[in-house]
């Protein structure tokens, strides 16, 4: 279809595809990554605690722990997405002053959302479970461990928004792909360990989120440095 369009429309179509395809693939990998626990937890844990208990543990992690930890990510994600057009506009205009203001605002919102939630969940995990699940409050210890990854996940969302604002939607895809492989390997290594068991699944998620964060952080620094260099040359 693209060859029937004027050249300007072809370029727009290419740009849209170059952004939308990696974003869609990233979402697909994240969905597949959420199935890593379903593939590994029950199959590995049932050898140590039995299949019934293993399924209960899997249910606690997926329906309680991941849900609670995901709440601040949903709030932070909305902020990140809303700032992408503003970041793109300031990059195009080469307005570094406003771009810095956007990034500082983004980081401030992230800290306001993630740090208090992390501290509350970390210190009062039992109370949180009792409040949200009064009839089935198990999983407080797993929730406490999982809370340590909230900040990394929120910062990753921010950096994904910044990079998408510069036109880079591929780095997040690569980072998530590497992170999911890392999580799968850690699940296989940690879950069979009798001193760790189900905690291994939560630890592997935090470790995976940190790997994704690190890749995104290094790429964001490189991109911002490149923009600064380009500004000096201009």
Coordinates of N, CA and C in Angstrom, one line a residue:
X1 N 0.8 -1.2 0.0 CA 0.0 0.0 0.0 C 0.9 1.2 0.0
X2 N 2.0 1.2 0.6 CA 2.8 2.4 0.8 C 3.3 3.0 -0.5
X3 N 3.5 2.2 -1.6 CA 4.0 2.8 -2.8 C 2.9 3.6 -3.5
X4 N 1.7 3.5 -3.1 CA 0.6 4.3 -3.7 C 0.5 5.6 -3.0
X5 N 1.2 5.8 -1.9 CA 1.1 7.1 -1.1 C 2.1 8.1 -1.6
X6 N 1.9 9.3 -1.4 CA 2.9 10.3 -1.6 C 4.1 10.1 -0.8
X7 N 5.3 10.6 -1.2 CA 6.5 10.3 -0.4 C 6.4 10.7 1.0
X8 N 5.8 11.9 1.3 CA 5.7 12.3 2.7 C 4.9 11.4 3.5
X9 N 3.8 10.9 2.9 CA 3.0 9.9 3.6 C 3.8 8.6 3.8
X10 N 4.6 8.2 2.9 CA 5.4 7.0 3.0 C 6.3 7.1 4.2
X11 N 7.0 8.3 4.4 CA 7.9 8.5 5.5 C 7.1 8.5 6.8
X12 N 6.0 9.1 6.8 CA 5.1 9.0 8.1 C 4.8 7.6 8.4
X13 N 4.4 6.8 7.4 CA 4.0 5.4 7.6 C 5.2 4.6 8.2
X14 N 6.4 4.9 7.6 CA 7.6 4.2 8.1 C 7.9 4.5 9.5
X15 N 7.7 5.8 9.8 CA 8.0 6.2 11.2 C 7.0 5.6 12.2
X16 N 5.8 5.6 11.8 CA 4.7 5.0 12.6 C 5.0 3.5 12.9
X17 N 5.4 2.8 11.8 CA 5.7 1.4 11.9 C 6.9 1.1 12.8
X18 N 7.9 2.0 12.6 CA 9.2 1.8 13.3 C 9.0 2.0 14.8
X19 N 7.9 2.7 15.2 CA 7.6 2.9 16.6 C 6.6 1.9 17.1
X20 N 5.5 1.7 16.4 CA 4.5 0.8 16.8 C 4.8 -0.7 16.9
X21 N 5.7 -1.1 15.9 CA 6.0 -2.5 15.9 C 6.9 -2.9 17.1
X22 N 8.0 -2.2 17.5 CA 8.7 -2.5 18.7 C 7.9 -2.4 20.0
X23 N 7.0 -1.4 20.0 CA 6.1 -1.3 21.2 C 5.2 -2.5 21.3
X24 N 4.6 -2.9 20.2 CA 3.7 -4.1 20.2 C 4.5 -5.3 20.6
X25 N 5.7 -5.5 20.1 CA 6.5 -6.7 20.4 C 7.0 -6.7 21.9
X26 N 7.2 -5.5 22.4 CA 7.6 -5.4 23.8 C 6.5 -5.8 24.7
X27 N 5.2 -5.4 24.4 CA 4.1 -5.7 25.1 C 3.8 -7.3 25.0
X28 N 4.1 -7.8 23.8 CA 3.9 -9.3 23.7 C 4.9 -10.1 24.5
X29 N 6.1 -9.6 24.5 CA 7.2 -10.3 25.3 C 6.9 -10.2 26.8
X30 N 6.4 -9.0 27.2 CA 6.0 -8.9 28.7 C 4.9 -9.8 29.1
X31 N 3.9 -10.0 28.1 CA 2.8 -10.9 28.4 C 3.4 -12.4 28.5
X32 N 4.3 -12.7 27.5 CA 4.9 -14.0 27.6 C 5.7 -14.2 28.8
X33 N 6.4 -13.1 29.2 CA 7.2 -13.2 30.4 C 6.4 -13.4 31.6
X34 N 5.2 -12.9 31.7 CA 4.3 -13.2 32.8 C 4.0 -14.7 32.9
X35 N 4.1 -15.4 31.8 CA 3.8 -16.8 31.9 C 5.0 -17.7 32.3
X36 N 6.2 -17.0 32.5 CA 7.4 -17.8 32.9 C 7.1 -18.4 34.3
X37 N 6.5 -17.7 35.2 CA 6.2 -18.2 36.5 C 5.2 -19.4 36.4
X38 N 4.2 -19.3 35.5 CA 3.2 -20.4 35.3 C 3.9 -21.6 34.8
X39 N 5.0 -21.5 34.0 CA 5.7 -22.6 33.5 C 6.6 -23.3 34.5
X40 N 7.2 -22.4 35.3 CA 8.3 -22.9 36.2 C 7.9 -23.2 37.6
X41 N 7.1 -22.3 38.2 CA 6.8 -22.4 39.7 C 6.2 -23.7 40.1
X42 N 5.1 -24.1 39.5 CA 4.4 -25.3 39.9 C 5.2 -26.5 39.6
X43 N 5.8 -26.5 38.4 CA 6.6 -27.7 37.9 C 7.8 -28.0 38.8
X44 N 8.4 -26.9 39.3 CA 9.6 -27.1 40.1 C 9.2 -27.3 41.6
X45 N 8.3 -26.4 42.1 CA 8.0 -26.5 43.5 C 7.3 -27.8 43.9
X46 N 6.5 -28.4 43.0 CA 5.8 -29.6 43.4 C 6.7 -30.7 43.8
X47 N 7.9 -30.7 43.4 CA 8.8 -31.7 43.8 C 9.3 -31.6 45.3
X48 N 9.1 -30.3 45.8 CA 9.5 -30.0 47.2 C 8.3 -29.9 48.2
X49 N 7.2 -29.3 47.7 CA 6.1 -29.0 48.7 C 4.8 -29.7 48.2
X50 N 4.8 -30.4 47.1 CA 3.6 -31.0 46.6 C 2.9 -30.1 45.6
X51 N 2.1 -30.7 44.7 CA 1.5 -29.9 43.6 C 0.4 -29.0 44.2
X52 N -0.4 -29.4 45.2 CA -1.4 -28.6 45.7 C -0.9 -27.3 46.3
X53 N 0.1 -27.4 47.2 CA 0.8 -26.3 47.8 C 1.5 -25.4 46.8
X54 N 2.1 -26.0 45.8 CA 2.7 -25.3 44.7 C 1.8 -24.4 43.9
X55 N 0.6 -24.9 43.7 CA -0.4 -24.1 43.0 C -0.9 -22.9 43.9
X56 N -1.0 -23.2 45.2 CA -1.4 -22.1 46.1 C -0.4 -21.0 46.1
X57 N 0.9 -21.4 46.1 CA 1.9 -20.4 46.1 C 1.9 -19.6 44.8
X58 N 1.7 -20.3 43.7 CA 1.6 -19.6 42.4 C 0.4 -18.6 42.4
X59 N -0.7 -19.0 43.0 CA -1.8 -18.1 43.0 C -1.5 -16.9 43.9
X60 N -0.8 -17.1 45.0 CA -0.5 -15.9 45.8 C 0.4 -14.9 45.1
X61 N 1.4 -15.4 44.4 CA 2.3 -14.6 43.6 C 1.6 -13.8 42.5
X62 N 0.8 -14.5 41.7 CA 0.2 -13.9 40.5 C -1.0 -13.1 40.9
X63 N -1.8 -13.5 41.8 CA -3.1 -12.8 42.0 C -3.0 -11.8 43.2
X64 N -2.0 -11.9 44.0 CA -1.9 -11.0 45.1 C -0.7 -10.1 45.0
X65 N 0.5 -10.7 45.1 CA 1.8 -10.0 45.1 C 1.9 -9.1 43.8
X66 N 1.8 -9.7 42.7 CA 2.0 -9.0 41.4 C 1.0 -7.9 41.2
X67 N -0.3 -8.1 41.7 CA -1.3 -7.1 41.6 C -1.0 -5.9 42.4
X68 N -0.6 -6.1 43.7 CA -0.3 -5.0 44.6 C 0.9 -4.2 44.1
X69 N 1.9 -4.9 43.7 CA 3.1 -4.3 43.2 C 2.9 -3.5 41.9
X70 N 1.9 -4.0 41.1 CA 1.6 -3.4 39.9 C 0.8 -2.1 40.0
X71 N 0.2 -1.8 41.1 CA -0.7 -0.6 41.3 C 0.1 0.7 41.1
X72 N 1.3 0.9 41.8 CA 2.1 2.1 41.5 C 2.6 2.2 40.1
X73 N 2.8 1.0 39.5 CA 3.3 1.1 38.1 C 2.2 1.6 37.1
X74 N 1.0 1.3 37.4 CA -0.1 1.8 36.6 C -0.2 3.3 36.7
X75 N -0.1 3.9 37.9 CA -0.1 5.3 38.1 C 1.1 6.0 37.5
X76 N 2.3 5.4 37.7 CA 3.5 6.0 37.1 C 3.5 5.9 35.6
X77 N 2.9 4.8 35.1 CA 2.9 4.7 33.6 C 2.0 5.7 32.9
X78 N 0.9 6.1 33.6 CA 0.1 7.2 33.0 C 0.8 8.5 32.9
X79 N 1.6 8.8 33.9 CA 2.4 10.0 33.9 C 3.5 10.0 32.8
X80 N 4.1 8.8 32.6 CA 5.2 8.7 31.6 C 4.6 8.9 30.2
X81 N 3.5 8.2 30.0 CA 2.9 8.3 28.6 C 2.4 9.7 28.3
X82 N 1.9 10.4 29.3 CA 1.4 11.8 29.1 C 2.5 12.8 28.7
X83 N 3.8 12.5 29.1 CA 4.9 13.4 28.9 C 5.7 13.1 27.6
X84 N 5.4 11.9 26.9 CA 6.1 11.6 25.7 C 6.0 12.7 24.6
X85 N 4.7 13.2 24.3 CA 4.6 14.2 23.3 C 5.4 15.5 23.6
X86 N 5.4 15.9 24.9 CA 6.1 17.1 25.4 C 7.6 16.9 25.2
X87 N 8.1 15.7 25.6 CA 9.5 15.4 25.4 C 9.9 15.4 23.9
X88 N 9.1 14.9 23.1 CA 9.4 14.8 21.7 C 9.4 16.3 21.1
X89 N 8.5 17.1 21.5 CA 8.4 18.5 21.0 C 9.7 19.3 21.4
X90 N 10.1 19.1 22.7 CA 11.3 19.8 23.1 C 12.6 19.3 22.5
X91 N 12.6 18.0 22.1 CA 13.8 17.5 21.4 C 13.8 18.1 20.0
X92 N 12.7 18.1 19.3 CA 12.7 18.6 18.0 C 13.0 20.1 18.0
X93 N 12.6 20.9 19.0 CA 12.9 22.3 19.1 C 14.3 22.5 19.6
X94 N 14.9 21.4 20.1 CA 16.2 21.5 20.7 C 16.2 22.4 21.9
X95 N 15.1 22.3 22.7 CA 14.9 23.1 23.9 C 15.3 22.3 25.1
X96 N 16.6 22.3 25.4 CA 17.1 21.5 26.5 C 16.6 21.9 27.9
X97 N 16.3 23.2 28.0 CA 15.9 23.7 29.3 C 14.5 23.1 29.7
X98 N 13.6 23.1 28.7 CA 12.3 22.5 29.0 C 12.4 21.0 29.1
X99 N 13.3 20.4 28.3 CA 13.5 18.9 28.3 C 14.0 18.5 29.7
X100 N 15.0 19.2 30.2 CA 15.4 18.9 31.6 C 14.3 19.1 32.6
X101 N 13.5 20.1 32.4 CA 12.3 20.3 33.3 C 11.4 19.1 33.2
X102 N 11.1 18.6 32.0 CA 10.2 17.5 31.8 C 10.8 16.2 32.6
X103 N 12.1 16.0 32.4 CA 12.7 14.8 33.0 C 12.7 14.9 34.5
X104 N 13.0 16.1 35.0 CA 13.0 16.3 36.5 C 11.6 16.1 37.1
X105 N 10.6 16.6 36.4 CA 9.2 16.5 36.8 C 8.9 15.0 36.8
X106 N 9.3 14.3 35.8 CA 9.0 12.9 35.6 C 9.6 12.1 36.8
X107 N 10.9 12.4 37.1 CA 11.5 11.7 38.2 C 10.9 12.0 39.5
X108 N 10.5 13.3 39.7 CA 9.9 13.7 41.0 C 8.6 12.9 41.2
X109 N 7.8 12.9 40.1 CA 6.5 12.1 40.3 C 6.7 10.7 40.6
X110 N 7.7 10.1 40.0 CA 8.1 8.7 40.2 C 8.5 8.5 41.7
X111 N 9.3 9.4 42.2 CA 9.7 9.2 43.6 C 8.5 9.4 44.6
X112 N 7.6 10.4 44.2 CA 6.5 10.6 45.1 C 5.5 9.4 45.1
X113 N 5.5 8.7 43.9 CA 4.6 7.5 43.8 C 5.2 6.3 44.4
X114 N 6.5 6.0 44.0 CA 7.1 4.7 44.3 C 7.7 4.6 45.7
X115 N 8.4 5.6 46.2 CA 9.1 5.5 47.4 C 8.1 5.3 48.6
X116 N 7.0 6.1 48.8 CA 6.1 5.9 49.9 C 5.4 4.5 49.8
X117 N 5.0 4.1 48.6 CA 4.4 2.8 48.4 C 5.3 1.7 48.8
X118 N 6.6 1.8 48.4 CA 7.6 0.8 48.7 C 7.8 0.7 50.2
X119 N 7.9 1.9 50.9 CA 8.1 1.9 52.3 C 6.9 1.3 53.1
X120 N 5.7 1.6 52.7 CA 4.5 1.1 53.3 C 4.4 -0.4 53.2
X121 N 4.6 -0.9 51.9 CA 4.5 -2.3 51.7 C 5.6 -3.1 52.4
X122 N 6.8 -2.5 52.4 CA 8.0 -3.1 53.0 C 7.8 -3.2 54.5
X123 N 7.3 -2.2 55.2 CA 7.2 -2.2 56.6 C 5.9 -2.8 57.1
X124 N 4.8 -2.7 56.3 CA 3.5 -3.2 56.8 C 2.9 -4.2 55.8
X125 N 3.7 -5.1 55.3 CA 3.2 -6.1 54.3 C 2.1 -6.9 54.9
X126 N 2.2 -7.3 56.2 CA 1.2 -8.1 56.8 C -0.1 -7.4 56.9
X127 N 0.0 -6.1 57.3 CA -1.2 -5.2 57.4 C -1.9 -5.0 56.0
X128 N -1.0 -4.8 55.0 CA -1.6 -4.6 53.7 C -2.3 -5.9 53.2
X129 N -1.8 -7.0 53.5 CA -2.5 -8.3 53.1 C -3.8 -8.5 53.9
X130 N -3.7 -8.2 55.2 CA -4.9 -8.3 56.0 C -6.0 -7.3 55.5
X131 N -5.6 -6.1 55.1 CA -6.5 -5.1 54.6 C -7.2 -5.5 53.3
X132 N -6.4 -6.0 52.4 CA -6.9 -6.3 51.0 C -7.5 -7.7 50.9
X133 N -6.9 -8.6 51.7 CA -7.4 -10.0 51.6 C -7.6 -10.5 53.0
X134 N -8.6 -10.0 53.7 CA -8.8 -10.4 55.1 C -9.1 -11.9 55.4
X135 N -9.6 -12.6 54.3 CA -10.0 -14.0 54.5 C -8.8 -14.9 54.0
X136 N -7.8 -14.3 53.4 CA -6.7 -15.1 52.9 C -5.4 -14.2 52.8
X137 N -4.9 -13.9 54.0 CA -3.8 -12.9 54.1 C -2.4 -13.5 53.9
X138 N -2.3 -14.7 53.4 CA -1.0 -15.3 53.2 C -0.2 -14.6 52.1
X139 N 1.1 -14.5 52.2 CA 1.9 -14.0 51.1 C 2.6 -12.7 51.5
X140 N 2.6 -12.3 52.8 CA 3.2 -11.0 53.3 C 4.7 -11.0 53.1
X141 N 5.3 -12.1 53.3 CA 6.8 -12.2 53.1 C 7.2 -12.0 51.7
X142 N 6.4 -12.6 50.8 CA 6.7 -12.5 49.4 C 6.4 -11.1 48.9
X143 N 5.4 -10.5 49.4 CA 5.1 -9.1 49.1 C 6.2 -8.1 49.5
X144 N 6.7 -8.4 50.7 CA 7.8 -7.6 51.2 C 9.0 -7.6 50.3
X145 N 9.3 -8.8 49.8 CA 10.5 -8.9 48.9 C 10.2 -8.2 47.6
X146 N 9.0 -8.4 47.1 CA 8.6 -7.9 45.8 C 8.6 -6.4 45.8
X147 N 8.3 -5.8 46.9 CA 8.3 -4.3 47.0 C 9.6 -3.6 46.7
X148 N 10.7 -4.4 46.8 CA 12.0 -3.8 46.5 C 12.2 -3.5 45.0
X149 N 11.4 -4.1 44.2 CA 11.5 -3.8 42.8 C 10.6 -2.8 42.2
X150 N 9.8 -2.1 43.0 CA 8.9 -1.1 42.5 C 9.6 0.1 41.9
X151 N 10.6 0.6 42.6 CA 11.3 1.8 42.1 C 12.0 1.5 40.8
X152 N 12.6 0.4 40.6 CA 13.3 0.0 39.4 C 12.3 0.0 38.2
X153 N 11.1 -0.6 38.5 CA 10.1 -0.8 37.4 C 9.6 0.6 37.0
X154 N 9.3 1.5 38.0 CA 8.8 2.8 37.7 C 9.8 3.6 36.9
X155 N 11.1 3.6 37.3 CA 12.1 4.3 36.6 C 12.3 3.8 35.2
X156 N 12.1 2.5 35.0 CA 12.2 1.9 33.7 C 11.1 2.5 32.8
X157 N 9.9 2.6 33.3 CA 8.8 3.2 32.6 C 9.1 4.6 32.2
X158 N 9.7 5.4 33.1 CA 10.1 6.7 32.7 C 11.1 6.8 31.6
X159 N 12.1 6.0 31.7 CA 13.2 6.0 30.7 C 12.6 5.5 29.3
X160 N 11.7 4.6 29.4 CA 11.0 4.1 28.2 C 10.3 5.3 27.5
X161 N 9.6 6.1 28.3 CA 8.9 7.3 27.8 C 9.9 8.3 27.2
X162 N 11.0 8.5 27.9 CA 12.0 9.5 27.4 C 12.6 9.0 26.1
X163 N 12.9 7.7 26.0 CA 13.5 7.2 24.7 C 12.5 7.2 23.6
X164 N 11.2 6.8 23.9 CA 10.2 6.9 22.9 C 10.0 8.4 22.4
X165 N 10.2 9.3 23.3 CA 10.2 10.7 22.9 C 11.3 11.1 22.0
X166 N 12.4 10.4 22.0 CA 13.5 10.7 21.1 C 13.4 9.8 19.8
X167 N 12.3 9.0 19.8 CA 12.1 8.1 18.6 C 12.7 6.7 18.7
X168 N 13.2 6.4 19.9 CA 13.8 5.1 20.2 C 12.8 4.2 20.9
X169 N 12.2 3.3 20.2 CA 11.3 2.4 20.9 C 11.8 0.9 20.9
X170 N 13.1 0.8 20.3 CA 13.6 -0.6 20.2 C 14.4 -1.0 21.5
X171 N 15.0 0.0 22.2 CA 15.8 -0.3 23.4 C 15.0 -1.0 24.4
X172 N 13.8 -0.6 24.6 CA 12.9 -1.2 25.7 C 12.6 -2.6 25.3
X173 N 12.4 -2.9 24.0 CA 12.1 -4.2 23.5 C 13.3 -5.1 23.8
X174 N 14.5 -4.7 23.4 CA 15.7 -5.5 23.7 C 15.9 -5.7 25.2
X175 N 15.7 -4.7 26.0 CA 15.9 -4.8 27.4 C 15.0 -5.8 28.0
X176 N 13.7 -5.7 27.7 CA 12.7 -6.7 28.2 C 13.0 -8.1 27.7
X177 N 13.4 -8.2 26.5 CA 13.8 -9.6 26.0 C 14.9 -10.2 26.8
X178 N 16.0 -9.4 27.1 CA 17.1 -9.9 27.9 C 16.6 -10.2 29.3
X179 N 15.8 -9.3 29.9 CA 15.3 -9.4 31.2 C 14.5 -10.7 31.4
X180 N 13.6 -11.0 30.4 CA 12.8 -12.2 30.5 C 13.6 -13.5 30.4
X181 N 14.7 -13.5 29.6 CA 15.6 -14.7 29.6 C 16.3 -14.8 30.9
X182 N 16.7 -13.7 31.4 CA 17.4 -13.7 32.7 C 16.5 -14.2 33.8
X183 N 15.3 -13.8 33.8 CA 14.3 -14.3 34.8 C 14.1 -15.8 34.7
X184 N 13.9 -16.3 33.5 CA 13.7 -17.7 33.3 C 14.9 -18.5 33.8
X185 N 16.1 -18.1 33.6 CA 17.3 -18.8 34.1 C 17.3 -18.8 35.6
X186 N 17.0 -17.6 36.2 CA 17.1 -17.5 37.6 C 16.0 -18.4 38.3
X187 N 14.8 -18.4 37.7 CA 13.7 -19.3 38.2 C 14.2 -20.7 38.3
X188 N 14.8 -21.2 37.3 CA 15.3 -22.6 37.2 C 16.4 -22.8 38.3
X189 N 17.2 -21.8 38.5 CA 18.3 -21.9 39.5 C 17.8 -21.8 40.9
X190 N 17.0 -20.8 41.2 CA 16.6 -20.4 42.6 C 15.5 -21.2 43.2
X191 N 14.4 -21.5 42.4 CA 13.3 -22.1 43.0 C 13.5 -23.5 43.5
X192 N 14.4 -24.3 42.9 CA 14.7 -25.7 43.5 C 15.5 -25.6 44.8
X193 N 16.1 -24.5 45.1 CA 16.9 -24.4 46.3 C 16.0 -24.4 47.5
X194 N 16.2 -25.4 48.4 CA 15.3 -25.6 49.5 C 15.3 -24.4 50.5
X195 N 16.3 -23.7 50.5 CA 16.3 -22.5 51.4 C 15.7 -21.3 50.8
X196 N 15.3 -21.4 49.6 CA 14.6 -20.2 48.9 C 13.2 -20.5 48.4
X197 N 13.1 -21.6 47.6 CA 11.8 -22.1 47.1 C 11.1 -21.0 46.4
X198 N 9.8 -20.7 46.8 CA 9.0 -19.7 46.1 C 9.5 -18.3 46.1
X199 N 10.4 -18.0 47.1 CA 11.0 -16.7 47.1 C 11.8 -16.5 45.9
X200 N 12.3 -17.6 45.3 CA 13.2 -17.5 44.1 C 12.5 -16.8 43.0
X201 N 11.2 -17.1 42.8 CA 10.4 -16.5 41.7 C 10.3 -15.0 41.9
X202 N 10.1 -14.5 43.1 CA 10.0 -13.1 43.4 C 11.4 -12.4 43.2
X203 N 12.5 -13.1 43.7 CA 13.8 -12.6 43.6 C 14.2 -12.5 42.1
X204 N 13.8 -13.5 41.3 CA 14.2 -13.4 39.9 C 13.5 -12.3 39.2
X205 N 12.2 -12.0 39.6 CA 11.5 -10.9 39.0 C 12.2 -9.5 39.3
X206 N 12.6 -9.4 40.6 CA 13.3 -8.1 41.0 C 14.6 -8.0 40.2
X207 N 15.4 -9.1 40.1 CA 16.6 -9.1 39.4 C 16.4 -8.8 37.9
X208 N 15.4 -9.4 37.3 CA 15.0 -9.1 35.9 C 14.7 -7.7 35.7
X209 N 13.9 -7.1 36.6 CA 13.6 -5.7 36.5 C 14.8 -4.8 36.6
X210 N 15.7 -5.2 37.5 CA 17.0 -4.4 37.6 C 17.8 -4.5 36.4
X211 N 17.9 -5.6 35.7 CA 18.6 -5.8 34.5 C 18.0 -4.9 33.4
X212 N 16.7 -4.9 33.3 CA 16.0 -4.1 32.3 C 16.2 -2.6 32.6
X213 N 16.2 -2.2 33.9 CA 16.4 -0.8 34.3 C 17.8 -0.4 33.9
X214 N 18.8 -1.3 34.2 CA 20.2 -0.9 33.9 C 20.4 -0.7 32.4
X215 N 19.9 -1.5 31.6 CA 20.0 -1.4 30.1 C 19.4 0.0 29.7
X216 N 18.2 0.2 30.2 CA 17.5 1.4 29.8 C 18.2 2.7 30.4
X217 N 18.7 2.6 31.6 CA 19.5 3.7 32.2 C 20.7 4.1 31.3
X218 N 21.5 3.1 31.0 CA 22.7 3.3 30.2 C 22.4 3.9 28.8
X219 N 21.3 3.4 28.2 CA 20.9 3.9 26.9 C 20.4 5.4 27.0
X220 N 19.6 5.7 28.1 CA 19.1 7.0 28.3 C 20.2 8.0 28.5
X221 N 21.2 7.6 29.3 CA 22.4 8.5 29.5 C 23.1 8.8 28.2
X222 N 23.3 7.8 27.4 CA 23.9 7.9 26.1 C 23.1 8.8 25.2
X223 N 21.8 8.7 25.2 CA 21.0 9.5 24.3 C 21.0 10.9 24.7
X224 N 20.9 11.2 26.0 CA 20.9 12.6 26.5 C 22.2 13.2 26.3
X225 N 23.3 12.4 26.4 CA 24.7 13.0 26.1 C 24.8 13.3 24.7
X226 N 24.2 12.5 23.8 CA 24.3 12.7 22.4 C 23.5 14.0 22.0
X227 N 22.4 14.2 22.7 CA 21.6 15.4 22.5 C 22.4 16.7 22.9
X228 N 23.1 16.6 24.0 CA 23.9 17.7 24.5 C 25.0 18.0 23.5
X229 N 25.6 17.0 23.0 CA 26.7 17.2 22.0 C 26.2 17.8 20.8
X230 N 25.0 17.4 20.3 CA 24.4 17.9 19.1 C 24.1 19.4 19.3
X231 N 23.7 19.8 20.6 CA 23.3 21.1 20.8 C 24.6 22.0 20.8
X232 N 25.7 21.5 21.3 CA 27.0 22.3 21.2 C 27.4 22.5 19.8
X233 N 27.3 21.5 18.9 CA 27.7 21.5 17.5 C 26.8 22.5 16.8
X234 N 25.5 22.6 17.2 CA 24.6 23.5 16.5 C 24.9 24.9 16.9

